[in-house]
Amino acid sequence: MSYENIRVVMIGTTHPGNIGAAARAMKNMHLSDLVLVAPQTKFPCGKARARASGAIDVLENTRVVDDLASAIDDCTLVAGASARLRAIPWPVKDARDCAEEMVVASNESKVALVFGRERSGLTNEELERCNRLVHIPANEAYSSLNIAAAVQVLSYEVHMAMRDKEKLKLHVANDYPMSTAEEMEGLYQHFEQALQTIGFLNPENPRQLMRRLRKLFNRAQLDKMEMNILRGILAAAESPKKPREKND
Amino acid sequence: MSYENIRVVMIGTTHPGNIGAAARAMKNMHLSDLVLVAPQTKFPCGKARARASGAIDVLENTRVVDDLASAIDDCTLVAGASARLRAIPWPVKDARDCAEEMVVASNESKVALVFGRERSGLTNEELERCNRLVHIPANEAYSSLNIAAAVQVLSYEVHMAMRDKEKLKLHVANDYPMSTAEEMEGLYQHFEQALQTIGFLNPENPRQLMRRLRKLFNRAQLDKMEMNILRGILAAAESPKKPREKND
């Protein structure tokens, strides 16, 4: 369990005040790793500093990157915050359960909570990079929290789960470390290529199939041994060896 | 249990933006009864409206009074939010326990969550009007939440307590029914056979590999669509079609 391993990622934020408020909310709850993906306004900026209050140190260590992949490549568990119901069904946890899961996973590796744009949230492509959606239970008639308020609630739940960490130590350990987001992307690329090679995937319309495979394996969260097995199966499917050698 | 019976009281607020943000935070969590005690700036005001976003109705129904007594006189349970340790020992509950207590008491009567000034919190006289102090667990080195963020966390805990009382649960949205144990066994048999065909599995020692695949897919819990996809991939790997037809 490590606060340092729990990252907050904000995508395409419009109002710099929200970035400052999020930094304050994080520091209030012991979090310090903030990454901005393509913020809409120049960063650093005075408005963010003003709202950060005593959390200037968090802002000063904030990284700015161009895309979500760069923000999460080293993470083994990525949860995307989502207020609205999605057209694409994706595993959903509520804030409390998600925070518990994050805290347990943070024991071994980096994890990330991802927050989308103020108005439009996450794109479907960003969603597909996530293992989970995390939903803050709210008034269904008015469910969209201010983004810094959402960061506050989730950071608070992370801190509450850390407090209960003795209980969480009962969690069954994995025998291999978990795969990173980057390794997962490598797997999906390999799937797409191998399924075309064996004639299972139509390259003209790959979206639904690949989305379903992403949903399945993101949900399962692969360890490195499972990753090696699946890569090995795909390689073998692309160029089968033994049985055909026998037939030669 | 009644959301209408749970009031938020803000004393001597300096920044009207915080009033608007608090209104939004409340409405997100089904709360609507906001009372301001002697705010430092004129109310209503545009800055509050801007930050309230879709919670203008909460602001329009907000009462402004001169002192705390006028804000809480009809309440049976009053909890004062406090970040700092007090010189006066007073019963303290954390946010979660306090919210539960509020929700139970709201069944019969009005209750109030009281928030002090941004800089100085509650006076001792105000504290003495409270049945409890409520403390949001936080980083002891930086424990002072923005006041609207504190309203958000406590409103969220109220909503969570309401939800628990009503035994509501958040379900993972699946678009297809889940696979049966029998179907899962069929999948593993198909895996074993296909992986031999493509030369990936050594039939003399299949145990470890098959065990790992079982662990992965049992953990993921496949729906019927995912089952069909995996069976399709295995069938295609056993006898690849399109690319080889092209080569014929």
Tab-separated table of C-alpha atoms in Angstrom, chain A residues 29-236:
chain	number	residue	atom	x	y	z
A	29	MET	CA	-5.519	13.011	1.210
A	30	HIS	CA	-1.748	12.278	0.900
A	31	LEU	CA	-1.705	11.990	-2.902
A	32	SER	CA	0.962	13.853	-4.865
A	33	ASP	CA	1.348	12.392	-8.377
A	34	LEU	CA	-0.692	14.528	-10.803
A	35	VAL	CA	-0.409	14.200	-14.593
A	36	LEU	CA	-2.201	16.498	-17.044
A	37	VAL	CA	-2.986	15.205	-20.523
A	38	ALA	CA	-3.205	18.061	-23.027
A	39	PRO	CA	-4.784	20.717	-20.767
A	40	GLN	CA	-6.814	23.313	-22.694
A	41	THR	CA	-4.964	26.265	-21.167
A	42	LYS	CA	-1.295	27.012	-20.571
A	43	PHE	CA	0.190	25.290	-17.537
A	44	PRO	CA	1.653	26.263	-15.073
A	45	CYS	CA	-0.651	29.215	-14.471
A	46	GLY	CA	-1.646	31.648	-11.726
A	47	LYS	CA	-5.275	30.541	-11.456
A	48	ALA	CA	-4.223	26.983	-10.711
A	49	ARG	CA	-1.753	28.212	-8.064
A	50	ALA	CA	-4.390	30.373	-6.385
A	51	ARG	CA	-6.827	27.482	-5.989
A	52	ALA	CA	-4.093	25.043	-4.951
A	53	SER	CA	-3.613	27.007	-1.714
A	54	GLY	CA	-1.024	25.045	0.295
A	55	ALA	CA	-0.570	22.362	-2.395
A	56	ILE	CA	1.838	24.305	-4.615
A	57	ASP	CA	4.330	21.453	-4.276
A	58	VAL	CA	1.883	19.102	-6.001
A	59	LEU	CA	1.490	21.552	-8.895
A	60	GLU	CA	5.227	22.041	-9.198
A	61	ASN	CA	5.740	18.305	-9.612
A	62	THR	CA	2.838	17.921	-12.059
A	63	ARG	CA	3.787	16.427	-15.430
A	64	VAL	CA	2.122	17.531	-18.671
A	65	VAL	CA	1.912	14.950	-21.470
A	66	ASP	CA	0.290	14.775	-24.904
A	67	ASP	CA	-1.829	11.663	-24.646
A	68	LEU	CA	-3.364	9.261	-22.166
A	69	ALA	CA	-0.971	6.442	-23.067
A	70	SER	CA	1.998	8.526	-21.899
A	71	ALA	CA	0.233	9.142	-18.596
A	72	ILE	CA	-0.584	5.521	-17.774
A	73	ASP	CA	1.940	3.337	-19.591
A	74	ASP	CA	3.578	2.152	-16.361
A	75	CYS	CA	0.288	1.500	-14.533
A	76	THR	CA	-1.174	-1.941	-13.831
A	77	LEU	CA	-4.652	-0.720	-12.903
A	78	VAL	CA	-6.427	2.209	-14.532
A	79	ALA	CA	-9.881	3.431	-13.466
A	80	GLY	CA	-11.719	6.064	-15.484
A	81	ALA	CA	-14.166	8.347	-13.688
A	82	SER	CA	-17.509	8.495	-15.433
A	83	ALA	CA	-20.717	10.251	-14.454
A	84	ARG	CA	-22.899	9.192	-17.344
A	85	LEU	CA	-24.008	5.764	-18.376
A	86	ARG	CA	-22.040	4.593	-21.376
A	87	ALA	CA	-23.248	3.126	-24.625
A	88	ILE	CA	-20.419	0.614	-24.233
A	89	PRO	CA	-20.900	-1.635	-21.239
A	90	TRP	CA	-17.650	-1.637	-19.241
A	91	PRO	CA	-17.008	-2.936	-15.741
A	92	VAL	CA	-18.094	-0.344	-13.183
A	93	LYS	CA	-17.124	-0.022	-9.542
A	94	ASP	CA	-18.362	2.569	-7.144
A	95	ALA	CA	-15.872	4.988	-5.612
A	96	ARG	CA	-15.457	3.046	-2.388
A	97	ASP	CA	-14.852	-0.358	-3.963
A	98	CYS	CA	-12.581	1.138	-6.597
A	99	ALA	CA	-10.491	2.938	-3.983
A	100	GLU	CA	-10.027	-0.316	-2.071
A	101	GLU	CA	-8.895	-2.083	-5.212
A	102	MET	CA	-6.489	0.781	-6.031
A	103	VAL	CA	-4.997	0.690	-2.563
A	104	VAL	CA	-4.387	-3.060	-2.726
A	105	ALA	CA	-2.823	-2.832	-6.198
A	106	SER	CA	-0.651	0.123	-5.147
A	107	ASN	CA	1.275	-2.260	-2.955
A	108	GLU	CA	3.087	-3.616	-5.991
A	109	SER	CA	2.863	-1.097	-8.777
A	110	LYS	CA	1.605	2.197	-10.167
A	111	VAL	CA	-2.151	2.694	-10.552
A	112	ALA	CA	-4.132	5.615	-11.980
A	113	LEU	CA	-7.440	7.392	-11.506
A	114	VAL	CA	-8.339	9.100	-14.784
A	115	PHE	CA	-10.672	12.110	-15.025
A	116	GLY	CA	-12.068	13.285	-18.372
A	117	ARG	CA	-12.988	16.720	-19.685
A	118	GLU	CA	-15.332	18.950	-17.672
A	119	ARG	CA	-18.055	18.871	-20.328
A	120	SER	CA	-17.616	15.651	-22.210
A	121	GLY	CA	-15.739	13.238	-19.955
A	122	LEU	CA	-13.772	10.401	-21.544
A	123	THR	CA	-13.852	9.398	-25.194
A	124	ASN	CA	-14.588	5.791	-26.041
A	125	GLU	CA	-10.934	5.291	-26.974
A	126	GLU	CA	-9.849	6.567	-23.576
A	127	LEU	CA	-12.441	4.361	-21.910
A	128	GLU	CA	-10.944	1.358	-23.657
A	129	ARG	CA	-7.607	2.068	-21.971
A	130	CYS	CA	-9.252	1.627	-18.571
A	131	ASN	CA	-9.629	-1.584	-16.583
A	132	ARG	CA	-12.667	-0.145	-14.846
A	133	LEU	CA	-15.010	2.738	-14.780
A	134	VAL	CA	-15.387	4.295	-11.374
A	135	HIS	CA	-18.728	5.849	-10.534
A	136	ILE	CA	-19.379	8.238	-7.678
A	137	PRO	CA	-22.900	7.463	-6.474
A	138	ALA	CA	-24.946	10.634	-6.911
A	139	ASN	CA	-28.328	12.187	-7.607
A	140	GLU	CA	-29.331	10.645	-10.913
A	141	ALA	CA	-31.115	13.839	-11.900
A	142	TYR	CA	-27.893	15.831	-11.418
A	143	SER	CA	-24.986	13.447	-11.288
A	144	SER	CA	-22.130	15.491	-12.745
A	145	LEU	CA	-19.762	16.574	-9.993
A	146	ASN	CA	-17.319	19.383	-10.515
A	147	ILE	CA	-14.096	17.644	-11.548
A	148	ALA	CA	-12.112	18.830	-8.527
A	149	ALA	CA	-14.974	17.692	-6.296
A	150	ALA	CA	-14.777	14.266	-7.942
A	151	VAL	CA	-11.016	14.181	-7.332
A	152	GLN	CA	-11.747	15.105	-3.702
A	153	VAL	CA	-14.246	12.291	-3.189
A	154	LEU	CA	-12.030	9.641	-4.780
A	155	SER	CA	-8.894	10.843	-2.987
A	156	TYR	CA	-10.851	10.761	0.248
A	157	GLU	CA	-11.971	7.188	-0.430
A	158	VAL	CA	-8.361	6.218	-1.184
A	159	HIS	CA	-7.290	7.671	2.148
A	160	MET	CA	-10.139	5.902	3.950
A	161	ALA	CA	-9.134	2.598	2.310
A	162	MET	CA	-5.486	3.149	3.315
A	163	ARG	CA	-6.671	3.620	6.871
A	164	ASP	CA	-8.336	0.222	6.649
A	165	LYS	CA	-5.263	-1.340	5.057
A	166	GLU	CA	-4.776	-3.995	7.708
A	167	LYS	CA	-8.090	-5.460	6.639
A	168	LEU	CA	-7.016	-5.327	3.009
A	169	LYS	CA	-3.845	-7.303	3.667
A	170	LEU	CA	-6.075	-10.376	3.652
A	171	HIS	CA	-6.297	-9.962	-0.113
A	172	VAL	CA	-4.897	-12.958	-1.975
A	173	ALA	CA	-1.522	-12.225	-3.490
A	174	ASN	CA	-0.606	-12.850	-7.110
A	175	ASP	CA	2.401	-15.035	-7.874
A	176	TYR	CA	3.563	-12.811	-10.744
A	177	PRO	CA	3.603	-9.028	-11.049
A	178	MET	CA	0.804	-7.453	-13.042
A	179	SER	CA	1.117	-6.358	-16.661
A	180	THR	CA	1.428	-2.656	-17.418
A	181	ALA	CA	-0.911	-0.639	-19.649
A	182	GLU	CA	1.842	-0.565	-22.265
A	183	GLU	CA	2.119	-4.353	-22.252
A	184	MET	CA	-1.665	-4.593	-22.577
A	185	GLU	CA	-1.555	-2.375	-25.669
A	186	GLY	CA	1.131	-4.642	-27.117
A	187	LEU	CA	-1.164	-7.607	-26.525
A	188	TYR	CA	-4.116	-5.966	-28.304
A	189	GLN	CA	-1.951	-5.065	-31.284
A	190	HIS	CA	-0.753	-8.656	-31.429
A	191	PHE	CA	-4.344	-9.921	-31.213
A	192	GLU	CA	-5.451	-7.634	-34.042
A	193	GLN	CA	-2.598	-8.766	-36.258
A	194	ALA	CA	-2.852	-12.469	-35.436
A	195	LEU	CA	-6.633	-12.593	-35.839
A	196	GLN	CA	-6.277	-11.097	-39.300
A	197	THR	CA	-3.569	-13.613	-40.159
A	198	ILE	CA	-5.800	-16.542	-39.217
A	199	GLY	CA	-8.791	-14.978	-40.987
A	200	PHE	CA	-10.934	-14.400	-37.912
A	201	LEU	CA	-10.965	-10.612	-37.923
A	202	ASN	CA	-12.225	-8.503	-40.799
A	203	PRO	CA	-9.785	-5.589	-41.081
A	204	GLU	CA	-12.537	-3.440	-42.559
A	205	ASN	CA	-14.581	-3.654	-39.361
A	206	PRO	CA	-12.361	-4.592	-36.417
A	207	ARG	CA	-13.870	-2.287	-33.783
A	208	GLN	CA	-16.498	-4.403	-32.070
A	209	LEU	CA	-14.319	-7.483	-31.814
A	210	MET	CA	-11.303	-5.632	-30.481
A	211	ARG	CA	-13.470	-3.720	-28.022
A	212	ARG	CA	-14.856	-6.958	-26.653
A	213	LEU	CA	-11.399	-8.448	-26.251
A	214	ARG	CA	-10.243	-5.268	-24.484
A	215	LYS	CA	-13.209	-5.442	-22.175
A	216	LEU	CA	-12.510	-9.065	-21.302
A	217	PHE	CA	-8.770	-8.792	-20.639
A	218	ASN	CA	-8.884	-5.344	-19.021
A	219	ARG	CA	-11.451	-6.735	-16.642
A	220	ALA	CA	-9.341	-9.793	-15.873
A	221	GLN	CA	-6.116	-7.783	-15.328
A	222	LEU	CA	-3.362	-10.039	-16.614
A	223	ASP	CA	-0.226	-10.853	-14.687
A	224	LYS	CA	3.049	-11.124	-16.587
A	225	MET	CA	2.905	-14.915	-16.849
A	226	GLU	CA	-0.597	-14.796	-18.354
A	227	MET	CA	0.615	-12.100	-20.724
A	228	ASN	CA	3.463	-14.368	-21.871
A	229	ILE	CA	1.062	-17.275	-22.377
A	230	LEU	CA	-1.334	-15.239	-24.505
A	231	ARG	CA	1.482	-13.752	-26.588
A	232	GLY	CA	2.838	-17.251	-27.065
A	233	ILE	CA	-0.557	-18.579	-28.188
A	234	LEU	CA	-0.938	-15.740	-30.677
A	235	ALA	CA	2.553	-16.312	-32.083
A	236	ALA	CA	1.843	-20.028	-32.416
